[in-house]
Amino acid sequence: MRPVRLVITAFGPYAGRTVLEMDKLGKGGLYLITGDTGAGKTTIFDAITFALYGEASGANREPSMLRSKYADPDTPTEVELIFSHAGGLYTVRRNPEYERPALRGSGMVTQRAEAVLVCPGDRIITKPREVTAAVCELLGVNREQFSQVAMLAQGEFLRLLLEDTPDRIKIFRQIFKTAPYLKLQEKLRADASELARECELLRSGAKQFIAGAVAADGRRLGDLPPDEVLDAIKRAIESDREFIKNSEISIAELDKLLEEADRTIGRAEEIRRLGESLESAREELAKHRPLLSQLEVELAAEVAKGGECEKLGERVAALTAELPQYAELDAQRDEIAQRRAALGKLSDDYAACKEKGSTAATVLAELKAELASLAGAEGEREAASAALIRTCERREALGSLVSATDEFAALERRLQFAREKYAEAAAISERLRAEYSRKYRLFLDAQAGVLAGTLADGAPCPVCGSTEHPNPAKPTEGAPTEAELERAKLAADRAGEEERSASATAANLAGQVDARQGEINTLCVSLLGVTLDDPAQAAKAALVLCDEEIALHEEALHSAERKISRRADLDKHIAERERELTVFTAQAGEMERSIASVDGELRSLVAGAAALAARLEFENKAGAEAEIAALNARRNAMREALAAAQKRHDECAAAVNDLAGQVRSLEEQLAGAPQIELDAVLEKRAKTAADKDAISREAAKANGRLTANIAALEGAREKISRLTEAEEKLKWLKTLSDTANGTLQGRERLMLETYVQTAYFDRVLARANIRLMSMTGGQYELVRRSVASDLRSQCGLDLDVCDHYNGTTRSVRTLSGGESFLASLSLALGLSDEVQSAAGGIMLDTMFVDEGFGSLDDETLRMAINALNGLAAGNRLVGIISHVAELKDRIDRQIVVKKDRAGGSRAEIVV
């Protein structure tokens, strides 16, 4: 990564827009960033780091603190960095979160943090987190690693030297891509833990299976010693199997006895039921014989009623013969009713038609009157449209007047604020000018005392030449020095500039206010006729009146348009009503002729129906049919009574014959039946069943034990077999996991990942020691600590320093400030060399070093510069921030940062 162009806007001490074309510094060698203290040298490093990662280079500078306090409120805070990497050109642009003036209205709003990364091929990434992730992936290091490897920030460049093993592991994991080894460690540890849990589950499962095994006497076999329990379960299984076999034989013999007893009991029950049936049949036969005699008498009485039934049949036949005449009479009466209904409907339709004709004539007259009243609607529409256009134009002009008054009020507020700022600046300027004048007078008054301090007896006075000095001037107390006087003058001049700037701003705004006042007066005269003190209020009132007039004109326009539309509708409706009136008149004449015809036909039908009704016995066919139905009902009742009496007689005679047969059959069956002692047979059967139940219960218990013991034996064997295999695997897996994770008892805590990182670290130290030995005249050499200080902490990456002058090895924390700087610089350079040559492909074409050279003596400084020159040889560019004068003389390419008297800082590249 090499910066090509850096643009800083309202960032840190840089109030405006600062552009640094960093490609002018070349592709290799050293360049110096120099300038006044606090001018913003480190801010350049902050800007580069912020552009890449969204954070400053130092841990004590939060992104929210990066907004320039000197910047104009409307100037946005932003950093843009164009950098080259792996042959491609990238552009990243960021802004932090900060408070800015609202674009609308007054007050402040929060500007959110934003970021954009433009990659080769026009691929664009937005959002701060996505941009940071893309930069980390592109460069191969995160912000913390970048500051420790490529940008040694002020106050933080010693961290890489003084980190202990756990912190170095995290740094090297990202740089040297050793995360897979960590994953392997964690996988081995997880697998070992999982296998240990599996062994415990298998062991517990075997115990659970064994716990369910029981002997025939109820003893729990799981309580036996582990080496005896499986054999005990086997013996219990064989015992229960033998018992179940014997039980099945006994139960089969008892089942035969139970079947014989059940047959004997069934025969006894059958003899008992036959005796009960014989007694019941005899009782029923005795009841049915008297009933049969009574039914014979009732049947003879019903047969005697046959003559009356024949007379009723003759009467039904006579009435049935007259039914066609009743049908004819009913038909004539229906026809009369229909003709009367038709005549009534014709009369109603005739009256309705006459009424419709009258209504149609009335409506036609009203429509013609309304049509006459709508004449002149087109003229009304034209007049309303013209008035609406004129009023809308006046409203638009009044709106412009209101807007102008609002802008005028805003200008007046800005003018008032500018005048207050001017008054404040004038007061400050006046005070600082007075202060400078006072200090100037004190300085002049004190010059005599200063000159008197240089006089000596016998030496001539530089003013009067006298060699005697009887009354020399005394030094003035509180007199300012020349430097203090110069600072007071600079402060007064700066305040004067601010006063003049504020005055110019106020004057400019006053001119804008006067111009806008003239525009408003012109609009007032043209729209309201006069100039007013409060034109906004009058314009708003006029706007209200305009809105009311517009509403009236719009309503008049709509009314005229409705009239025109209504007139067209009326022409169509009048034609329709005239056609309807003609139709109604013709229909009324036709209906008068139909009424006369139907009335004649109705009189003829009424006379014929009256003659036919006089010849018949009943009023209508329904009356005759009712009489016939009543006669038939009496005949049917007589017939049904005879049939019922015959049926009852026949059923009773059949029942007497059937019961007599049953009695004879049951008597024959019971003649040779044996005598059985039923109670003795039942008692013997109950005892046999009880014996069978007892044997069955014991067999069921044995069968349950057998099933449980077989399952326990098979389950325990399976679990024990798997447990043996798992425990054998756990032995070597646990040892492998402890070795990889550095947790072997009594051994140093050196993890597999750390072991791999030590190889990289040794190469880093080899590269670092080349420079450290050169910069320290061969005195110091960095060495990796080979023996851990204790067996509880992680080890492998701890660092010591070997002092070749006295032959001792001690902690790097014992080095002095200058020695620590050289050691950390060498270590950072060595790490940078190694990561660029490693397979990870991290390319760091640029390095930055912030301060630290002030603690070095001249010889050590010379050796450090030589080492950096060696590092910068080729295509590597190294930037240094320093106040050391020798560096300014030795390094030609510089970024010079200066404070601006008007506030803020500026920077330029000098090559």
PDB file of C-alpha atoms in Angstrom, residues 560-760:
ATOM      1  CA  ALA A 560     -72.444  28.035 -15.742  1.00  0.00           C
ATOM      2  CA  GLU A 561     -70.971  24.756 -16.990  1.00  0.00           C
ATOM      3  CA  ARG A 562     -73.670  22.803 -15.136  1.00  0.00           C
ATOM      4  CA  LYS A 563     -76.374  24.980 -16.829  1.00  0.00           C
ATOM      5  CA  ILE A 564     -74.951  24.304 -20.302  1.00  0.00           C
ATOM      6  CA  SER A 565     -74.815  20.566 -19.564  1.00  0.00           C
ATOM      7  CA  ARG A 566     -78.381  20.673 -18.169  1.00  0.00           C
ATOM      8  CA  ARG A 567     -79.752  22.390 -21.291  1.00  0.00           C
ATOM      9  CA  ALA A 568     -78.464  19.578 -23.501  1.00  0.00           C
ATOM     10  CA  ASP A 569     -80.068  17.041 -21.170  1.00  0.00           C
ATOM     11  CA  LEU A 570     -83.414  18.948 -21.295  1.00  0.00           C
ATOM     12  CA  ASP A 571     -83.603  18.814 -25.105  1.00  0.00           C
ATOM     13  CA  LYS A 572     -83.298  15.028 -24.960  1.00  0.00           C
ATOM     14  CA  HIS A 573     -85.804  14.645 -22.078  1.00  0.00           C
ATOM     15  CA  ILE A 574     -88.484  16.853 -23.806  1.00  0.00           C
ATOM     16  CA  ALA A 575     -88.388  14.693 -26.959  1.00  0.00           C
ATOM     17  CA  GLU A 576     -88.714  11.530 -24.856  1.00  0.00           C
ATOM     18  CA  ARG A 577     -91.707  12.918 -22.923  1.00  0.00           C
ATOM     19  CA  GLU A 578     -93.557  13.965 -26.142  1.00  0.00           C
ATOM     20  CA  ARG A 579     -93.196  10.401 -27.497  1.00  0.00           C
ATOM     21  CA  GLU A 580     -94.480   8.957 -24.192  1.00  0.00           C
ATOM     22  CA  LEU A 581     -97.607  11.201 -24.243  1.00  0.00           C
ATOM     23  CA  THR A 582     -98.528   9.989 -27.743  1.00  0.00           C
ATOM     24  CA  VAL A 583     -98.200   6.330 -26.670  1.00  0.00           C
ATOM     25  CA  PHE A 584    -100.375   6.801 -23.558  1.00  0.00           C
ATOM     26  CA  THR A 585    -103.248   8.402 -25.581  1.00  0.00           C
ATOM     27  CA  ALA A 586    -103.358   5.479 -28.061  1.00  0.00           C
ATOM     28  CA  GLN A 587    -103.279   2.866 -25.271  1.00  0.00           C
ATOM     29  CA  ALA A 588    -106.302   4.489 -23.459  1.00  0.00           C
ATOM     30  CA  GLY A 589    -108.577   4.178 -26.581  1.00  0.00           C
ATOM     31  CA  GLU A 590    -107.703   0.503 -27.090  1.00  0.00           C
ATOM     32  CA  MET A 591    -108.478  -0.279 -23.437  1.00  0.00           C
ATOM     33  CA  GLU A 592    -112.047   1.310 -23.664  1.00  0.00           C
ATOM     34  CA  ARG A 593    -112.976  -1.100 -26.497  1.00  0.00           C
ATOM     35  CA  SER A 594    -111.659  -4.191 -24.607  1.00  0.00           C
ATOM     36  CA  ILE A 595    -113.694  -3.366 -21.465  1.00  0.00           C
ATOM     37  CA  ALA A 596    -117.009  -3.309 -23.407  1.00  0.00           C
ATOM     38  CA  SER A 597    -116.340  -6.737 -25.018  1.00  0.00           C
ATOM     39  CA  VAL A 598    -115.426  -8.521 -21.757  1.00  0.00           C
ATOM     40  CA  ASP A 599    -118.492  -7.136 -19.924  1.00  0.00           C
ATOM     41  CA  GLY A 600    -120.970  -8.759 -22.477  1.00  0.00           C
ATOM     42  CA  GLU A 601    -119.300 -12.166 -22.263  1.00  0.00           C
ATOM     43  CA  LEU A 602    -119.472 -12.106 -18.437  1.00  0.00           C
ATOM     44  CA  ARG A 603    -123.330 -11.582 -18.363  1.00  0.00           C
ATOM     45  CA  SER A 604    -123.935 -14.670 -20.588  1.00  0.00           C
ATOM     46  CA  LEU A 605    -121.739 -16.955 -18.386  1.00  0.00           C
ATOM     47  CA  VAL A 606    -123.553 -15.907 -15.156  1.00  0.00           C
ATOM     48  CA  ALA A 607    -127.049 -16.916 -16.563  1.00  0.00           C
ATOM     49  CA  GLY A 608    -125.913 -20.447 -17.656  1.00  0.00           C
ATOM     50  CA  ALA A 609    -124.258 -21.237 -14.301  1.00  0.00           C
ATOM     51  CA  ALA A 610    -127.428 -20.309 -12.342  1.00  0.00           C
ATOM     52  CA  ALA A 611    -129.622 -22.748 -14.378  1.00  0.00           C
ATOM     53  CA  LEU A 612    -127.215 -25.696 -13.802  1.00  0.00           C
ATOM     54  CA  ALA A 613    -126.927 -25.102 -10.032  1.00  0.00           C
ATOM     55  CA  ALA A 614    -130.751 -25.304  -9.605  1.00  0.00           C
ATOM     56  CA  ARG A 615    -130.808 -28.973 -10.831  1.00  0.00           C
ATOM     57  CA  LEU A 616    -128.101 -30.321  -8.314  1.00  0.00           C
ATOM     58  CA  GLU A 617    -128.474 -31.455  -4.595  1.00  0.00           C
ATOM     59  CA  PHE A 618    -125.244 -29.905  -3.291  1.00  0.00           C
ATOM     60  CA  GLU A 619    -123.780 -26.432  -3.721  1.00  0.00           C
ATOM     61  CA  ASN A 620    -120.704 -27.669  -5.537  1.00  0.00           C
ATOM     62  CA  LYS A 621    -118.634 -30.720  -6.413  1.00  0.00           C
ATOM     63  CA  ALA A 622    -116.716 -30.514  -3.115  1.00  0.00           C
ATOM     64  CA  GLY A 623    -119.961 -30.969  -1.123  1.00  0.00           C
ATOM     65  CA  ALA A 624    -120.933 -34.059  -3.164  1.00  0.00           C
ATOM     66  CA  GLU A 625    -117.466 -35.545  -2.805  1.00  0.00           C
ATOM     67  CA  ALA A 626    -117.563 -34.954   0.961  1.00  0.00           C
ATOM     68  CA  GLU A 627    -120.817 -36.945   1.250  1.00  0.00           C
ATOM     69  CA  ILE A 628    -119.370 -39.783  -0.863  1.00  0.00           C
ATOM     70  CA  ALA A 629    -116.244 -39.844   1.375  1.00  0.00           C
ATOM     71  CA  ALA A 630    -118.350 -40.044   4.539  1.00  0.00           C
ATOM     72  CA  LEU A 631    -120.424 -42.963   3.163  1.00  0.00           C
ATOM     73  CA  ASN A 632    -117.276 -44.816   2.048  1.00  0.00           C
ATOM     74  CA  ALA A 633    -115.755 -44.300   5.488  1.00  0.00           C
ATOM     75  CA  ARG A 634    -118.763 -45.992   7.164  1.00  0.00           C
ATOM     76  CA  ARG A 635    -118.601 -48.931   4.695  1.00  0.00           C
ATOM     77  CA  ASN A 636    -114.801 -49.308   5.219  1.00  0.00           C
ATOM     78  CA  ALA A 637    -115.185 -49.199   9.002  1.00  0.00           C
ATOM     79  CA  MET A 638    -117.679 -52.073   8.868  1.00  0.00           C
ATOM     80  CA  ARG A 639    -115.409 -54.119   6.592  1.00  0.00           C
ATOM     81  CA  GLU A 640    -112.299 -53.431   8.786  1.00  0.00           C
ATOM     82  CA  ALA A 641    -114.191 -54.429  11.968  1.00  0.00           C
ATOM     83  CA  LEU A 642    -115.170 -57.772  10.334  1.00  0.00           C
ATOM     84  CA  ALA A 643    -111.573 -58.369   9.142  1.00  0.00           C
ATOM     85  CA  ALA A 644    -110.130 -57.500  12.592  1.00  0.00           C
ATOM     86  CA  ALA A 645    -112.543 -59.887  14.370  1.00  0.00           C
ATOM     87  CA  GLN A 646    -111.649 -62.677  11.900  1.00  0.00           C
ATOM     88  CA  LYS A 647    -107.885 -61.992  12.392  1.00  0.00           C
ATOM     89  CA  ARG A 648    -108.098 -62.020  16.219  1.00  0.00           C
ATOM     90  CA  HIS A 649    -110.020 -65.297  16.115  1.00  0.00           C
ATOM     91  CA  ASP A 650    -107.553 -66.950  13.708  1.00  0.00           C
ATOM     92  CA  GLU A 651    -104.450 -65.760  15.674  1.00  0.00           C
ATOM     93  CA  CYS A 652    -105.857 -67.047  18.979  1.00  0.00           C
ATOM     94  CA  ALA A 653    -106.720 -70.463  17.452  1.00  0.00           C
ATOM     95  CA  ALA A 654    -103.153 -70.737  16.020  1.00  0.00           C
ATOM     96  CA  ALA A 655    -101.601 -69.821  19.398  1.00  0.00           C
ATOM     97  CA  VAL A 656    -103.662 -72.551  21.201  1.00  0.00           C
ATOM     98  CA  ASN A 657    -102.500 -75.176  18.708  1.00  0.00           C
ATOM     99  CA  ASP A 658     -98.807 -74.009  18.957  1.00  0.00           C
ATOM    100  CA  LEU A 659     -98.769 -74.014  22.792  1.00  0.00           C
ATOM    101  CA  ALA A 660    -100.295 -77.518  22.883  1.00  0.00           C
ATOM    102  CA  GLY A 661     -97.488 -78.741  20.573  1.00  0.00           C
ATOM    103  CA  GLN A 662     -94.758 -77.107  22.758  1.00  0.00           C
ATOM    104  CA  VAL A 663     -96.103 -78.821  25.884  1.00  0.00           C
ATOM    105  CA  ARG A 664     -96.027 -82.246  24.190  1.00  0.00           C
ATOM    106  CA  SER A 665     -92.420 -81.682  22.866  1.00  0.00           C
ATOM    107  CA  LEU A 666     -90.971 -80.468  26.220  1.00  0.00           C
ATOM    108  CA  GLU A 667     -92.586 -83.370  28.094  1.00  0.00           C
ATOM    109  CA  GLU A 668     -90.910 -85.817  25.703  1.00  0.00           C
ATOM    110  CA  GLN A 669     -87.420 -84.120  26.102  1.00  0.00           C
ATOM    111  CA  LEU A 670     -87.506 -84.148  29.911  1.00  0.00           C
ATOM    112  CA  ALA A 671     -88.654 -87.811  30.137  1.00  0.00           C
ATOM    113  CA  GLY A 672     -85.002 -89.262  30.030  1.00  0.00           C
ATOM    114  CA  ALA A 673     -82.844 -86.296  31.442  1.00  0.00           C
ATOM    115  CA  PRO A 674     -80.105 -87.246  34.084  1.00  0.00           C
ATOM    116  CA  GLN A 675     -79.816 -85.768  37.617  1.00  0.00           C
ATOM    117  CA  ILE A 676     -76.705 -83.439  38.069  1.00  0.00           C
ATOM    118  CA  GLU A 677     -75.311 -81.932  41.354  1.00  0.00           C
ATOM    119  CA  LEU A 678     -74.601 -78.425  39.936  1.00  0.00           C
ATOM    120  CA  ASP A 679     -73.154 -76.857  43.141  1.00  0.00           C
ATOM    121  CA  ALA A 680     -70.494 -79.588  43.514  1.00  0.00           C
ATOM    122  CA  VAL A 681     -69.495 -79.165  39.863  1.00  0.00           C
ATOM    123  CA  LEU A 682     -69.219 -75.324  40.237  1.00  0.00           C
ATOM    124  CA  GLU A 683     -67.090 -75.618  43.391  1.00  0.00           C
ATOM    125  CA  LYS A 684     -64.652 -78.001  41.677  1.00  0.00           C
ATOM    126  CA  ARG A 685     -64.373 -75.711  38.625  1.00  0.00           C
ATOM    127  CA  ALA A 686     -63.636 -72.611  40.781  1.00  0.00           C
ATOM    128  CA  LYS A 687     -60.745 -74.420  42.518  1.00  0.00           C
ATOM    129  CA  THR A 688     -59.269 -75.479  39.161  1.00  0.00           C
ATOM    130  CA  ALA A 689     -59.514 -71.905  37.773  1.00  0.00           C
ATOM    131  CA  ALA A 690     -57.789 -70.490  40.914  1.00  0.00           C
ATOM    132  CA  ASP A 691     -54.917 -72.950  40.480  1.00  0.00           C
ATOM    133  CA  LYS A 692     -54.546 -71.880  36.825  1.00  0.00           C
ATOM    134  CA  ASP A 693     -54.573 -68.132  37.692  1.00  0.00           C
ATOM    135  CA  ALA A 694     -51.850 -68.600  40.327  1.00  0.00           C
ATOM    136  CA  ILE A 695     -49.605 -70.473  37.910  1.00  0.00           C
ATOM    137  CA  SER A 696     -50.310 -67.866  35.133  1.00  0.00           C
ATOM    138  CA  ARG A 697     -49.388 -64.929  37.404  1.00  0.00           C
ATOM    139  CA  GLU A 698     -46.105 -66.524  38.360  1.00  0.00           C
ATOM    140  CA  ALA A 699     -45.409 -67.317  34.691  1.00  0.00           C
ATOM    141  CA  ALA A 700     -46.187 -63.679  33.702  1.00  0.00           C
ATOM    142  CA  LYS A 701     -43.773 -62.401  36.352  1.00  0.00           C
ATOM    143  CA  ALA A 702     -41.117 -64.798  35.117  1.00  0.00           C
ATOM    144  CA  ASN A 703     -41.761 -63.732  31.513  1.00  0.00           C
ATOM    145  CA  GLY A 704     -41.400 -60.011  32.490  1.00  0.00           C
ATOM    146  CA  ARG A 705     -38.144 -60.748  34.312  1.00  0.00           C
ATOM    147  CA  LEU A 706     -36.949 -62.757  31.328  1.00  0.00           C
ATOM    148  CA  THR A 707     -37.654 -59.912  28.873  1.00  0.00           C
ATOM    149  CA  ALA A 708     -36.038 -57.306  31.149  1.00  0.00           C
ATOM    150  CA  ASN A 709     -32.987 -59.476  31.863  1.00  0.00           C
ATOM    151  CA  ILE A 710     -32.466 -60.292  28.150  1.00  0.00           C
ATOM    152  CA  ALA A 711     -32.684 -56.558  27.272  1.00  0.00           C
ATOM    153  CA  ALA A 712     -30.322 -55.690  30.151  1.00  0.00           C
ATOM    154  CA  LEU A 713     -27.803 -58.343  29.077  1.00  0.00           C
ATOM    155  CA  GLU A 714     -27.845 -57.345  25.390  1.00  0.00           C
ATOM    156  CA  GLY A 715     -27.790 -53.581  26.136  1.00  0.00           C
ATOM    157  CA  ALA A 716     -24.987 -53.910  28.696  1.00  0.00           C
ATOM    158  CA  ARG A 717     -22.894 -56.017  26.304  1.00  0.00           C
ATOM    159  CA  GLU A 718     -23.352 -53.438  23.486  1.00  0.00           C
ATOM    160  CA  LYS A 719     -22.532 -50.438  25.729  1.00  0.00           C
ATOM    161  CA  ILE A 720     -19.496 -52.169  27.278  1.00  0.00           C
ATOM    162  CA  SER A 721     -18.175 -53.078  23.815  1.00  0.00           C
ATOM    163  CA  ARG A 722     -18.511 -49.493  22.566  1.00  0.00           C
ATOM    164  CA  LEU A 723     -17.092 -48.144  25.842  1.00  0.00           C
ATOM    165  CA  THR A 724     -13.960 -50.275  25.453  1.00  0.00           C
ATOM    166  CA  GLU A 725     -13.358 -48.896  21.942  1.00  0.00           C
ATOM    167  CA  ALA A 726     -14.098 -45.297  22.996  1.00  0.00           C
ATOM    168  CA  GLU A 727     -11.788 -45.421  26.045  1.00  0.00           C
ATOM    169  CA  GLU A 728      -8.968 -46.750  23.876  1.00  0.00           C
ATOM    170  CA  LYS A 729      -9.479 -43.900  21.361  1.00  0.00           C
ATOM    171  CA  LEU A 730      -9.780 -41.315  24.179  1.00  0.00           C
ATOM    172  CA  LYS A 731      -6.333 -42.231  25.533  1.00  0.00           C
ATOM    173  CA  TRP A 732      -4.451 -41.102  22.424  1.00  0.00           C
ATOM    174  CA  LEU A 733      -6.911 -38.288  21.462  1.00  0.00           C
ATOM    175  CA  LYS A 734      -6.689 -36.653  24.923  1.00  0.00           C
ATOM    176  CA  THR A 735      -2.878 -36.816  24.773  1.00  0.00           C
ATOM    177  CA  LEU A 736      -2.906 -35.281  21.268  1.00  0.00           C
ATOM    178  CA  SER A 737      -5.317 -32.501  22.346  1.00  0.00           C
ATOM    179  CA  ASP A 738      -3.283 -31.665  25.482  1.00  0.00           C
ATOM    180  CA  THR A 739      -0.120 -31.544  23.369  1.00  0.00           C
ATOM    181  CA  ALA A 740      -1.690 -29.245  20.714  1.00  0.00           C
ATOM    182  CA  ASN A 741      -3.310 -26.966  23.326  1.00  0.00           C
ATOM    183  CA  GLY A 742      -0.254 -26.850  25.620  1.00  0.00           C
ATOM    184  CA  THR A 743      -2.060 -28.369  28.619  1.00  0.00           C
ATOM    185  CA  LEU A 744       0.159 -31.386  29.336  1.00  0.00           C
ATOM    186  CA  GLN A 745       0.732 -31.759  33.057  1.00  0.00           C
ATOM    187  CA  GLY A 746       4.192 -30.608  34.162  1.00  0.00           C
ATOM    188  CA  ARG A 747       5.066 -29.191  30.727  1.00  0.00           C
ATOM    189  CA  GLU A 748       5.276 -25.622  29.386  1.00  0.00           C
ATOM    190  CA  ARG A 749       2.030 -24.149  28.007  1.00  0.00           C
ATOM    191  CA  LEU A 750       3.150 -24.057  24.365  1.00  0.00           C
ATOM    192  CA  MET A 751       0.237 -24.413  21.941  1.00  0.00           C
ATOM    193  CA  LEU A 752       0.463 -25.731  18.391  1.00  0.00           C
ATOM    194  CA  GLU A 753      -0.424 -22.324  16.909  1.00  0.00           C
ATOM    195  CA  THR A 754       2.184 -20.647  19.116  1.00  0.00           C
ATOM    196  CA  TYR A 755       4.758 -23.256  18.080  1.00  0.00           C
ATOM    197  CA  VAL A 756       4.111 -22.415  14.412  1.00  0.00           C
ATOM    198  CA  GLN A 757       4.271 -18.683  15.186  1.00  0.00           C
ATOM    199  CA  THR A 758       7.675 -19.126  16.898  1.00  0.00           C
ATOM    200  CA  ALA A 759       9.136 -20.098  13.523  1.00  0.00           C
ATOM    201  CA  TYR A 760       7.832 -16.857  12.002  1.00  0.00           C
TER     202      TYR A 760
END
